[in-house]
Amino acid sequence: MIADKKDNIAPKRENGQLKEELQIGFIGNPNSGKTTLFNAYTGARLKVANWPGVTVEKKQGAFKYHKHIYKLVDLPGIYSLTSYSIEEKVSRQYILSDDVDVIVDVADASNLEKNLYLALQLIEIGKPLVLALNMMDVVEERGMEIDTHRLHEMLAIPVIPVSARKKTGLDILMHAVSHSTDMDLKHKRIMVYSDPIEDKIEKLVQRLVAYDPAIYNPRFFAIKLLEQDKEIMETYPIDVSDIVDRSYETDIINEKYDFIEEIVEETLINKQEKEIFTDKVDSVLTHRIWGLPIFFAIMGLVFFLTFALGNGITGILEQWLEGLGSWTETVLKDLRVGPVITSLLVDGIIAGVGTIVTFLPNITILFLALAFLEDSGYMARISYVMNGLMSKVGLSGKAFIPMLLGFGCTVPAIMATRTLENQRDRIKTILITPFMSCSAKIPIYILLSGLFFGKFAPLAALSMYVIGLVTGLLTAYLVNKIEKGMDKKKDKGRGQELNQLLIELPEYKTPNAHSIFIYVWENVKAYLTKAGTTIFLASVVLWFILRFGTGGFVEDMSQSFGASIGRILVPVLGPAGLGFWQIGLSLIAGLAAKEVVVSSMGILFGIANVESALGLSAMQQSLAAIGFGALNAYSMMIFVLFYTPCVAALAVIGQELKSIKWTALVFAFQLVFAWLASILVYQIVGLFI
Ligand code: GDP
Ligand code: MG
């Protein structure tokens, strides 16, 4: 139920005199000093009840001012006039109702920017309104000054500096209130939006007036319709789908903030230096147009450092480990140690440690970069800049970081989900990040598309990236839909998202070396202790599966348990066109690391150098001989795209989800998804060939 639609703001006069009783509503952000101000006027004379139908406190009090009875109502603290929370609903209903004669917006003047957002919305309602600039004592103490005359000029409402605590300005405030009863803001255009928005508002105003000629302030309701406010849409059930093609809520919020910036610029004198600096930086970094490209550039740099630099260091470490491996091998040979122990040490343990080490430079550099973003204050802005885009698929703005890093390597990408505060967001992001093709899959795409797709090879490889990305976003979207369906209170999540936009952003500061060190060390330690041990164990298990068979230790992988599993998998992988034991075994070996798929195929098909032109044509002949063609190759690429990236990725997923059950479920999800997707591709495309 929304307020009466009739014009109700005519001044209440009796016999030419102002009404004896005036009802005044105190509204403002939480902690702006409403209650303190209320108490300053009414003392102990207050009544506490609940607002009709809800358990939100309703405080009312009265006092005499120049022979008149003034009734005060202390409204719940709110940031905006949407209908997402009970507090907002209660306050809005009361303000729109006939009961209130004058609204007093109690604003924390020491935090003008944040508090003016509500003021702009109240002005749009068009009722008698007075801005009480509270906490002026704080403003003075900080050496700040506010040009109240200019503020009054820009907002067209009385602006009265007060201090509820020091009890200054109280009389002037009431004086302004008593003279505001016949104020009419409806026909003043205080806040003008951009042309496309104003255009829509005007069209909506016409519709609203046609629907209800007696409508009070159609502009306010037009703006609310543009924001797709549920309550207002129910109050005015007119078809405006041709005008309101989407919710313009974020646009309207942003434009209001642009205007607030202008106001603050002109009225706030002697801002604190830090704030000035932050505002300057933010006017660039969170700029409506430049914010995104700058963000992408920063993320590009993070990506470059994490992978280009990280992989360089990894390369050196790998050479080291290789040296250690061959040195161990010769030493063991000299000591006449048997091949089993040698293989365990070299191919099992040293290679297992190698796998852990492989990711270490990436992870260290990534967390160094994230620590910089976090500690400087930029991380909080990422949500702000990216929320608009990412929320379309139900992801938070920061989910962009793991998704982007996923194209490099899933392991640091999954670890980057730590920057997400919300648990649900984290799980969703962890679920879809592996769909971003990691760089280790490139050799497989290149080999298979090169072998079978001729001049279309680049297109075939590129399609993997597109399919992975689209599937990931689609999955997030669907999971979000299901989640919302389960939540029932559909608007709650949305309200939170928007409230996030209204949250104050922290000030920028120079990152602190100590907190950066702690941040990096904590995360690297977590990787080494939790994921590292799992990676190590899994590597040894894989070594065992690939090096042992029913006859004990085997040099030849085709005699191993892995090969037996590969043979068992033949009927399972058959419908996907992958029913060959060599392929099954290569895919199992690929769990160690995706690069291994290509080398395993080389070994299993007896080809010495897969990368050389000679090796390639030999591979093609071998594959053709077993009836493996272009469609099979594409199906295999799809399978590789979707199934578990590697044991290290799985270990990190386990570490982040902190649940064996959930990790097992994710593992099963990846396998089944890859299996079904490759079957789908093989069968459907097969129909047309
Ligand atoms: P409400 O949430 O809007 O009702 O805010 P309160 O009236 O509860 O005030 C929040 C805090 O601000 C309390 O600690 C008050 O003492 C303090 N406060 C309120 N008005 C003033 C003021 O004018 N000056 C100063 N320094 N503090 C104030
Ligand atoms: Mg209060």
PDB file of C-alpha atoms in Angstrom, residues 161-426:
ATOM      1  CA  PRO A 161      23.159  23.957  10.758  1.00  0.00           C
ATOM      2  CA  VAL A 162      22.521  22.387  14.155  1.00  0.00           C
ATOM      3  CA  SER A 163      24.204  20.318  16.787  1.00  0.00           C
ATOM      4  CA  ALA A 164      21.890  17.950  18.576  1.00  0.00           C
ATOM      5  CA  ARG A 165      24.523  17.214  21.156  1.00  0.00           C
ATOM      6  CA  LYS A 166      25.435  20.833  21.883  1.00  0.00           C
ATOM      7  CA  LYS A 167      21.797  21.898  21.443  1.00  0.00           C
ATOM      8  CA  THR A 168      22.648  24.681  19.032  1.00  0.00           C
ATOM      9  CA  GLY A 169      20.444  25.808  16.171  1.00  0.00           C
ATOM     10  CA  LEU A 170      17.353  24.067  17.582  1.00  0.00           C
ATOM     11  CA  ASP A 171      15.147  27.177  17.599  1.00  0.00           C
ATOM     12  CA  ILE A 172      16.142  28.218  14.099  1.00  0.00           C
ATOM     13  CA  LEU A 173      15.383  24.731  12.845  1.00  0.00           C
ATOM     14  CA  MET A 174      11.850  24.812  14.226  1.00  0.00           C
ATOM     15  CA  HIS A 175      11.398  28.316  12.905  1.00  0.00           C
ATOM     16  CA  ALA A 176      12.297  27.080   9.439  1.00  0.00           C
ATOM     17  CA  VAL A 177       9.967  24.122   9.878  1.00  0.00           C
ATOM     18  CA  SER A 178       7.005  26.278  10.873  1.00  0.00           C
ATOM     19  CA  HIS A 179       7.488  28.408   7.770  1.00  0.00           C
ATOM     20  CA  SER A 180       7.826  25.485   5.417  1.00  0.00           C
ATOM     21  CA  THR A 181       4.331  24.021   5.559  1.00  0.00           C
ATOM     22  CA  ASP A 182       3.305  25.447   2.233  1.00  0.00           C
ATOM     23  CA  MET A 183       6.570  24.815   0.464  1.00  0.00           C
ATOM     24  CA  ASP A 184       6.048  23.225  -2.921  1.00  0.00           C
ATOM     25  CA  LEU A 185       8.989  21.450  -4.471  1.00  0.00           C
ATOM     26  CA  LYS A 186       6.914  19.558  -6.997  1.00  0.00           C
ATOM     27  CA  HIS A 187       7.379  22.036  -9.770  1.00  0.00           C
ATOM     28  CA  LYS A 188      11.039  22.713  -9.170  1.00  0.00           C
ATOM     29  CA  ARG A 189      13.564  20.754 -11.135  1.00  0.00           C
ATOM     30  CA  ILE A 190      16.399  20.496  -8.637  1.00  0.00           C
ATOM     31  CA  MET A 191      18.090  17.390  -9.891  1.00  0.00           C
ATOM     32  CA  VAL A 192      18.130  17.074 -13.672  1.00  0.00           C
ATOM     33  CA  TYR A 193      19.109  13.697 -15.079  1.00  0.00           C
ATOM     34  CA  SER A 194      20.806  12.956 -18.366  1.00  0.00           C
ATOM     35  CA  ASP A 195      18.699  13.424 -21.478  1.00  0.00           C
ATOM     36  CA  PRO A 196      17.790   9.767 -22.093  1.00  0.00           C
ATOM     37  CA  ILE A 197      16.558   9.439 -18.504  1.00  0.00           C
ATOM     38  CA  GLU A 198      14.715  12.762 -18.496  1.00  0.00           C
ATOM     39  CA  ASP A 199      13.108  11.686 -21.738  1.00  0.00           C
ATOM     40  CA  LYS A 200      11.776   8.537 -20.156  1.00  0.00           C
ATOM     41  CA  ILE A 201      10.660  10.394 -17.028  1.00  0.00           C
ATOM     42  CA  GLU A 202       8.655  12.793 -19.134  1.00  0.00           C
ATOM     43  CA  LYS A 203       6.944   9.995 -21.039  1.00  0.00           C
ATOM     44  CA  LEU A 204       6.165   8.207 -17.790  1.00  0.00           C
ATOM     45  CA  VAL A 205       4.763  11.384 -16.259  1.00  0.00           C
ATOM     46  CA  GLN A 206       2.333  11.646 -19.184  1.00  0.00           C
ATOM     47  CA  ARG A 207       1.239   8.046 -18.707  1.00  0.00           C
ATOM     48  CA  LEU A 208       0.799   8.521 -14.975  1.00  0.00           C
ATOM     49  CA  VAL A 209      -1.266  11.675 -15.366  1.00  0.00           C
ATOM     50  CA  ALA A 210      -3.431   9.981 -17.984  1.00  0.00           C
ATOM     51  CA  TYR A 211      -3.985   7.079 -15.596  1.00  0.00           C
ATOM     52  CA  ASP A 212      -4.684   9.269 -12.584  1.00  0.00           C
ATOM     53  CA  PRO A 213      -5.265  12.965 -13.294  1.00  0.00           C
ATOM     54  CA  ALA A 214      -5.251  13.722  -9.557  1.00  0.00           C
ATOM     55  CA  ILE A 215      -1.843  12.163  -9.057  1.00  0.00           C
ATOM     56  CA  TYR A 216       0.405  13.935  -6.615  1.00  0.00           C
ATOM     57  CA  ASN A 217       3.938  14.580  -7.909  1.00  0.00           C
ATOM     58  CA  PRO A 218       4.016  12.294 -10.962  1.00  0.00           C
ATOM     59  CA  ARG A 219       7.751  12.954 -11.387  1.00  0.00           C
ATOM     60  CA  PHE A 220       8.599  11.084  -8.199  1.00  0.00           C
ATOM     61  CA  PHE A 221       6.488   8.089  -9.212  1.00  0.00           C
ATOM     62  CA  ALA A 222       7.895   8.200 -12.746  1.00  0.00           C
ATOM     63  CA  ILE A 223      11.421   7.908 -11.345  1.00  0.00           C
ATOM     64  CA  LYS A 224      10.321   5.018  -9.159  1.00  0.00           C
ATOM     65  CA  LEU A 225       8.744   3.266 -12.140  1.00  0.00           C
ATOM     66  CA  LEU A 226      12.023   3.729 -13.982  1.00  0.00           C
ATOM     67  CA  GLU A 227      13.746   2.030 -11.060  1.00  0.00           C
ATOM     68  CA  GLN A 228      11.178  -0.769 -11.371  1.00  0.00           C
ATOM     69  CA  ASP A 229      10.149  -0.286  -7.780  1.00  0.00           C
ATOM     70  CA  LYS A 230       7.796  -3.156  -7.030  1.00  0.00           C
ATOM     71  CA  GLU A 231       5.423  -1.306  -4.735  1.00  0.00           C
ATOM     72  CA  ILE A 232       4.969   1.611  -7.064  1.00  0.00           C
ATOM     73  CA  MET A 233       4.508  -0.729 -10.020  1.00  0.00           C
ATOM     74  CA  GLU A 234       1.684  -2.359  -8.082  1.00  0.00           C
ATOM     75  CA  THR A 235       0.156   0.981  -7.151  1.00  0.00           C
ATOM     76  CA  TYR A 236       0.202   2.131 -10.771  1.00  0.00           C
ATOM     77  CA  PRO A 237      -0.360  -1.005 -12.843  1.00  0.00           C
ATOM     78  CA  ILE A 238       0.080   0.644 -16.219  1.00  0.00           C
ATOM     79  CA  ASP A 239       1.967  -0.925 -19.070  1.00  0.00           C
ATOM     80  CA  VAL A 240       5.199   1.009 -19.484  1.00  0.00           C
ATOM     81  CA  SER A 241       7.302  -1.801 -20.917  1.00  0.00           C
ATOM     82  CA  ASP A 242       7.942   0.281 -24.045  1.00  0.00           C
ATOM     83  CA  ILE A 243       9.607   2.961 -21.921  1.00  0.00           C
ATOM     84  CA  VAL A 244      11.086   0.956 -19.067  1.00  0.00           C
ATOM     85  CA  ASP A 245      12.962  -1.777 -20.926  1.00  0.00           C
ATOM     86  CA  ARG A 246      15.131  -2.527 -17.875  1.00  0.00           C
ATOM     87  CA  SER A 247      15.736  -1.249 -14.363  1.00  0.00           C
ATOM     88  CA  TYR A 248      17.412   2.150 -14.438  1.00  0.00           C
ATOM     89  CA  GLU A 249      18.066   2.035 -10.718  1.00  0.00           C
ATOM     90  CA  THR A 250      21.850   1.939 -10.978  1.00  0.00           C
ATOM     91  CA  ASP A 251      21.873   4.715 -13.576  1.00  0.00           C
ATOM     92  CA  ILE A 252      19.741   6.884 -11.350  1.00  0.00           C
ATOM     93  CA  ILE A 253      21.923   6.179  -8.313  1.00  0.00           C
ATOM     94  CA  ASN A 254      25.043   7.038 -10.281  1.00  0.00           C
ATOM     95  CA  GLU A 255      23.627  10.271 -11.650  1.00  0.00           C
ATOM     96  CA  LYS A 256      22.520  11.312  -8.184  1.00  0.00           C
ATOM     97  CA  TYR A 257      26.043  10.722  -6.952  1.00  0.00           C
ATOM     98  CA  ASP A 258      27.447  12.776  -9.801  1.00  0.00           C
ATOM     99  CA  PHE A 259      25.230  15.636  -8.714  1.00  0.00           C
ATOM    100  CA  ILE A 260      26.233  15.135  -5.079  1.00  0.00           C
ATOM    101  CA  GLU A 261      29.852  15.384  -6.122  1.00  0.00           C
ATOM    102  CA  GLU A 262      29.087  18.732  -7.705  1.00  0.00           C
ATOM    103  CA  ILE A 263      27.303  19.928  -4.591  1.00  0.00           C
ATOM    104  CA  VAL A 264      30.094  18.838  -2.280  1.00  0.00           C
ATOM    105  CA  GLU A 265      32.628  20.468  -4.530  1.00  0.00           C
ATOM    106  CA  GLU A 266      30.859  23.805  -4.293  1.00  0.00           C
ATOM    107  CA  THR A 267      29.825  23.781  -0.660  1.00  0.00           C
ATOM    108  CA  LEU A 268      32.443  21.940   1.329  1.00  0.00           C
ATOM    109  CA  ILE A 269      35.454  24.045   2.222  1.00  0.00           C
ATOM    110  CA  ASN A 270      38.647  22.780   3.853  1.00  0.00           C
ATOM    111  CA  LYS A 271      37.984  19.133   3.355  1.00  0.00           C
ATOM    112  CA  GLN A 272      40.498  16.958   5.036  1.00  0.00           C
ATOM    113  CA  GLU A 273      43.514  16.355   2.859  1.00  0.00           C
ATOM    114  CA  LYS A 274      43.105  12.624   2.764  1.00  0.00           C
ATOM    115  CA  GLU A 275      39.553  12.881   1.620  1.00  0.00           C
ATOM    116  CA  ILE A 276      40.568  15.313  -1.084  1.00  0.00           C
ATOM    117  CA  PHE A 277      43.195  12.875  -2.296  1.00  0.00           C
ATOM    118  CA  THR A 278      40.751   9.950  -2.236  1.00  0.00           C
ATOM    119  CA  ASP A 279      38.151  11.951  -4.112  1.00  0.00           C
ATOM    120  CA  LYS A 280      40.676  12.952  -6.728  1.00  0.00           C
ATOM    121  CA  VAL A 281      41.837   9.390  -7.263  1.00  0.00           C
ATOM    122  CA  ASP A 282      38.268   8.125  -7.268  1.00  0.00           C
ATOM    123  CA  SER A 283      37.135  10.658  -9.817  1.00  0.00           C
ATOM    124  CA  VAL A 284      39.431   8.751 -12.189  1.00  0.00           C
ATOM    125  CA  LEU A 285      39.400   5.159 -10.896  1.00  0.00           C
ATOM    126  CA  THR A 286      35.665   4.850 -10.422  1.00  0.00           C
ATOM    127  CA  HIS A 287      34.765   7.153 -13.278  1.00  0.00           C
ATOM    128  CA  ARG A 288      31.648   6.042 -15.126  1.00  0.00           C
ATOM    129  CA  ILE A 289      33.489   5.670 -18.418  1.00  0.00           C
ATOM    130  CA  TRP A 290      37.170   5.384 -17.478  1.00  0.00           C
ATOM    131  CA  GLY A 291      36.605   3.174 -14.435  1.00  0.00           C
ATOM    132  CA  LEU A 292      36.192   0.003 -16.484  1.00  0.00           C
ATOM    133  CA  PRO A 293      39.155   0.354 -18.872  1.00  0.00           C
ATOM    134  CA  ILE A 294      41.405   1.286 -15.958  1.00  0.00           C
ATOM    135  CA  PHE A 295      40.179  -1.737 -14.055  1.00  0.00           C
ATOM    136  CA  PHE A 296      40.865  -3.981 -17.047  1.00  0.00           C
ATOM    137  CA  ALA A 297      44.323  -2.497 -17.403  1.00  0.00           C
ATOM    138  CA  ILE A 298      45.084  -3.125 -13.732  1.00  0.00           C
ATOM    139  CA  MET A 299      43.782  -6.681 -14.008  1.00  0.00           C
ATOM    140  CA  GLY A 300      45.843  -7.147 -17.165  1.00  0.00           C
ATOM    141  CA  LEU A 301      48.903  -6.136 -15.202  1.00  0.00           C
ATOM    142  CA  VAL A 302      48.004  -8.559 -12.390  1.00  0.00           C
ATOM    143  CA  PHE A 303      47.537 -11.304 -14.976  1.00  0.00           C
ATOM    144  CA  PHE A 304      50.842 -10.479 -16.655  1.00  0.00           C
ATOM    145  CA  LEU A 305      52.797 -10.420 -13.421  1.00  0.00           C
ATOM    146  CA  THR A 306      51.175 -13.581 -12.107  1.00  0.00           C
ATOM    147  CA  PHE A 307      51.767 -15.617 -15.212  1.00  0.00           C
ATOM    148  CA  ALA A 308      54.462 -14.075 -17.402  1.00  0.00           C
ATOM    149  CA  LEU A 309      56.741 -13.292 -14.495  1.00  0.00           C
ATOM    150  CA  GLY A 310      55.547 -16.244 -12.416  1.00  0.00           C
ATOM    151  CA  ASN A 311      56.039 -18.774 -15.184  1.00  0.00           C
ATOM    152  CA  GLY A 312      59.508 -17.396 -15.834  1.00  0.00           C
ATOM    153  CA  ILE A 313      60.509 -18.126 -12.259  1.00  0.00           C
ATOM    154  CA  THR A 314      58.725 -21.476 -12.439  1.00  0.00           C
ATOM    155  CA  GLY A 315      60.813 -22.348 -15.489  1.00  0.00           C
ATOM    156  CA  ILE A 316      64.017 -21.768 -13.531  1.00  0.00           C
ATOM    157  CA  LEU A 317      62.734 -23.819 -10.597  1.00  0.00           C
ATOM    158  CA  GLU A 318      61.696 -26.619 -12.944  1.00  0.00           C
ATOM    159  CA  GLN A 319      65.167 -26.748 -14.507  1.00  0.00           C
ATOM    160  CA  TRP A 320      66.546 -26.985 -11.024  1.00  0.00           C
ATOM    161  CA  LEU A 321      64.251 -29.837 -10.127  1.00  0.00           C
ATOM    162  CA  GLU A 322      64.998 -31.596 -13.390  1.00  0.00           C
ATOM    163  CA  GLY A 323      68.694 -31.298 -12.579  1.00  0.00           C
ATOM    164  CA  LEU A 324      67.996 -32.668  -9.121  1.00  0.00           C
ATOM    165  CA  GLY A 325      66.015 -35.529 -10.711  1.00  0.00           C
ATOM    166  CA  SER A 326      68.722 -36.597 -13.136  1.00  0.00           C
ATOM    167  CA  TRP A 327      71.398 -36.144 -10.484  1.00  0.00           C
ATOM    168  CA  THR A 328      69.400 -38.390  -8.142  1.00  0.00           C
ATOM    169  CA  GLU A 329      68.974 -40.893 -10.957  1.00  0.00           C
ATOM    170  CA  THR A 330      72.724 -41.169 -11.621  1.00  0.00           C
ATOM    171  CA  VAL A 331      73.557 -41.335  -7.936  1.00  0.00           C
ATOM    172  CA  LEU A 332      70.995 -44.077  -7.412  1.00  0.00           C
ATOM    173  CA  LYS A 333      72.291 -45.936 -10.451  1.00  0.00           C
ATOM    174  CA  ASP A 334      75.815 -45.789  -9.024  1.00  0.00           C
ATOM    175  CA  LEU A 335      74.469 -47.086  -5.772  1.00  0.00           C
ATOM    176  CA  ARG A 336      72.772 -49.902  -7.716  1.00  0.00           C
ATOM    177  CA  VAL A 337      69.350 -49.005  -6.374  1.00  0.00           C
ATOM    178  CA  GLY A 338      66.525 -50.835  -8.164  1.00  0.00           C
ATOM    179  CA  PRO A 339      64.311 -49.161 -10.793  1.00  0.00           C
ATOM    180  CA  VAL A 340      61.222 -49.143  -8.548  1.00  0.00           C
ATOM    181  CA  ILE A 341      62.807 -47.043  -5.805  1.00  0.00           C
ATOM    182  CA  THR A 342      64.499 -44.840  -8.389  1.00  0.00           C
ATOM    183  CA  SER A 343      61.192 -44.234 -10.140  1.00  0.00           C
ATOM    184  CA  LEU A 344      59.404 -43.599  -6.849  1.00  0.00           C
ATOM    185  CA  LEU A 345      61.999 -41.016  -5.887  1.00  0.00           C
ATOM    186  CA  VAL A 346      62.412 -39.363  -9.265  1.00  0.00           C
ATOM    187  CA  ASP A 347      59.007 -39.713 -10.982  1.00  0.00           C
ATOM    188  CA  GLY A 348      56.916 -39.898  -7.833  1.00  0.00           C
ATOM    189  CA  ILE A 349      58.349 -37.763  -5.069  1.00  0.00           C
ATOM    190  CA  ILE A 350      60.559 -35.241  -6.855  1.00  0.00           C
ATOM    191  CA  ALA A 351      57.954 -34.796  -9.588  1.00  0.00           C
ATOM    192  CA  GLY A 352      55.245 -34.457  -6.916  1.00  0.00           C
ATOM    193  CA  VAL A 353      57.204 -31.764  -5.120  1.00  0.00           C
ATOM    194  CA  GLY A 354      57.791 -30.264  -8.540  1.00  0.00           C
ATOM    195  CA  THR A 355      54.056 -29.984  -9.106  1.00  0.00           C
ATOM    196  CA  ILE A 356      53.649 -28.081  -5.850  1.00  0.00           C
ATOM    197  CA  VAL A 357      56.570 -25.823  -6.658  1.00  0.00           C
ATOM    198  CA  THR A 358      55.248 -25.193 -10.176  1.00  0.00           C
ATOM    199  CA  PHE A 359      52.425 -23.079  -8.789  1.00  0.00           C
ATOM    200  CA  LEU A 360      54.376 -21.387  -6.028  1.00  0.00           C
ATOM    201  CA  PRO A 361      55.736 -18.390  -8.004  1.00  0.00           C
ATOM    202  CA  ASN A 362      52.294 -17.739  -9.554  1.00  0.00           C
ATOM    203  CA  ILE A 363      50.579 -17.873  -6.195  1.00  0.00           C
ATOM    204  CA  THR A 364      53.153 -15.717  -4.409  1.00  0.00           C
ATOM    205  CA  ILE A 365      53.060 -13.026  -7.076  1.00  0.00           C
ATOM    206  CA  LEU A 366      49.269 -13.158  -7.293  1.00  0.00           C
ATOM    207  CA  PHE A 367      48.838 -12.606  -3.574  1.00  0.00           C
ATOM    208  CA  LEU A 368      51.436  -9.878  -3.634  1.00  0.00           C
ATOM    209  CA  ALA A 369      49.357  -8.127  -6.289  1.00  0.00           C
ATOM    210  CA  LEU A 370      46.084  -8.768  -4.445  1.00  0.00           C
ATOM    211  CA  ALA A 371      47.628  -7.499  -1.210  1.00  0.00           C
ATOM    212  CA  PHE A 372      48.533  -4.262  -2.969  1.00  0.00           C
ATOM    213  CA  LEU A 373      45.014  -3.893  -4.325  1.00  0.00           C
ATOM    214  CA  GLU A 374      43.483  -4.677  -0.936  1.00  0.00           C
ATOM    215  CA  ASP A 375      45.760  -2.516   1.189  1.00  0.00           C
ATOM    216  CA  SER A 376      45.698   0.491  -1.109  1.00  0.00           C
ATOM    217  CA  GLY A 377      41.898   0.582  -1.015  1.00  0.00           C
ATOM    218  CA  TYR A 378      41.336  -0.308  -4.666  1.00  0.00           C
ATOM    219  CA  MET A 379      39.885  -3.771  -4.009  1.00  0.00           C
ATOM    220  CA  ALA A 380      36.733  -2.217  -2.523  1.00  0.00           C
ATOM    221  CA  ARG A 381      36.310  -0.267  -5.748  1.00  0.00           C
ATOM    222  CA  ILE A 382      36.382  -3.408  -7.882  1.00  0.00           C
ATOM    223  CA  SER A 383      32.932  -4.394  -6.638  1.00  0.00           C
ATOM    224  CA  TYR A 384      31.796  -0.880  -7.341  1.00  0.00           C
ATOM    225  CA  VAL A 385      33.162  -0.839 -10.884  1.00  0.00           C
ATOM    226  CA  MET A 386      32.278  -4.406 -11.889  1.00  0.00           C
ATOM    227  CA  ASN A 387      29.043  -5.106 -10.013  1.00  0.00           C
ATOM    228  CA  GLY A 388      26.876  -3.761 -12.781  1.00  0.00           C
ATOM    229  CA  LEU A 389      28.237  -6.200 -15.353  1.00  0.00           C
ATOM    230  CA  MET A 390      28.716  -9.232 -13.141  1.00  0.00           C
ATOM    231  CA  SER A 391      25.417  -8.978 -11.297  1.00  0.00           C
ATOM    232  CA  LYS A 392      23.663  -9.751 -14.585  1.00  0.00           C
ATOM    233  CA  VAL A 393      24.692 -13.375 -14.052  1.00  0.00           C
ATOM    234  CA  GLY A 394      24.333 -13.194 -10.304  1.00  0.00           C
ATOM    235  CA  LEU A 395      28.026 -12.890  -9.525  1.00  0.00           C
ATOM    236  CA  SER A 396      29.644 -10.225  -7.426  1.00  0.00           C
ATOM    237  CA  GLY A 397      32.010  -7.759  -9.083  1.00  0.00           C
ATOM    238  CA  LYS A 398      35.093  -9.286  -7.545  1.00  0.00           C
ATOM    239  CA  ALA A 399      34.333 -12.685  -9.132  1.00  0.00           C
ATOM    240  CA  PHE A 400      35.881 -11.237 -12.248  1.00  0.00           C
ATOM    241  CA  ILE A 401      39.374 -11.660 -10.783  1.00  0.00           C
ATOM    242  CA  PRO A 402      39.287 -15.466 -10.401  1.00  0.00           C
ATOM    243  CA  MET A 403      37.564 -15.857 -13.760  1.00  0.00           C
ATOM    244  CA  LEU A 404      40.244 -13.871 -15.533  1.00  0.00           C
ATOM    245  CA  LEU A 405      43.071 -15.666 -13.743  1.00  0.00           C
ATOM    246  CA  GLY A 406      41.431 -18.949 -14.707  1.00  0.00           C
ATOM    247  CA  PHE A 407      42.659 -18.399 -18.249  1.00  0.00           C
ATOM    248  CA  GLY A 408      46.183 -18.584 -16.885  1.00  0.00           C
ATOM    249  CA  CYS A 409      45.974 -21.306 -14.288  1.00  0.00           C
ATOM    250  CA  THR A 410      43.095 -22.631 -12.226  1.00  0.00           C
ATOM    251  CA  VAL A 411      45.143 -23.061  -9.043  1.00  0.00           C
ATOM    252  CA  PRO A 412      45.902 -19.397  -8.263  1.00  0.00           C
ATOM    253  CA  ALA A 413      42.505 -18.480  -9.734  1.00  0.00           C
ATOM    254  CA  ILE A 414      40.675 -20.627  -7.194  1.00  0.00           C
ATOM    255  CA  MET A 415      42.814 -19.146  -4.448  1.00  0.00           C
ATOM    256  CA  ALA A 416      41.866 -15.659  -5.584  1.00  0.00           C
ATOM    257  CA  THR A 417      38.244 -16.400  -4.640  1.00  0.00           C
ATOM    258  CA  ARG A 418      39.415 -15.571  -1.122  1.00  0.00           C
ATOM    259  CA  THR A 419      38.860 -11.928  -1.925  1.00  0.00           C
ATOM    260  CA  LEU A 420      35.098 -12.591  -2.091  1.00  0.00           C
ATOM    261  CA  GLU A 421      33.425 -11.936   1.246  1.00  0.00           C
ATOM    262  CA  ASN A 422      30.196 -13.789   0.583  1.00  0.00           C
ATOM    263  CA  GLN A 423      30.337 -17.572   0.937  1.00  0.00           C
ATOM    264  CA  ARG A 424      27.731 -18.209  -1.747  1.00  0.00           C
ATOM    265  CA  ASP A 425      29.578 -16.005  -4.203  1.00  0.00           C
ATOM    266  CA  ARG A 426      32.748 -17.924  -3.475  1.00  0.00           C
TER     267      ARG A 426
END
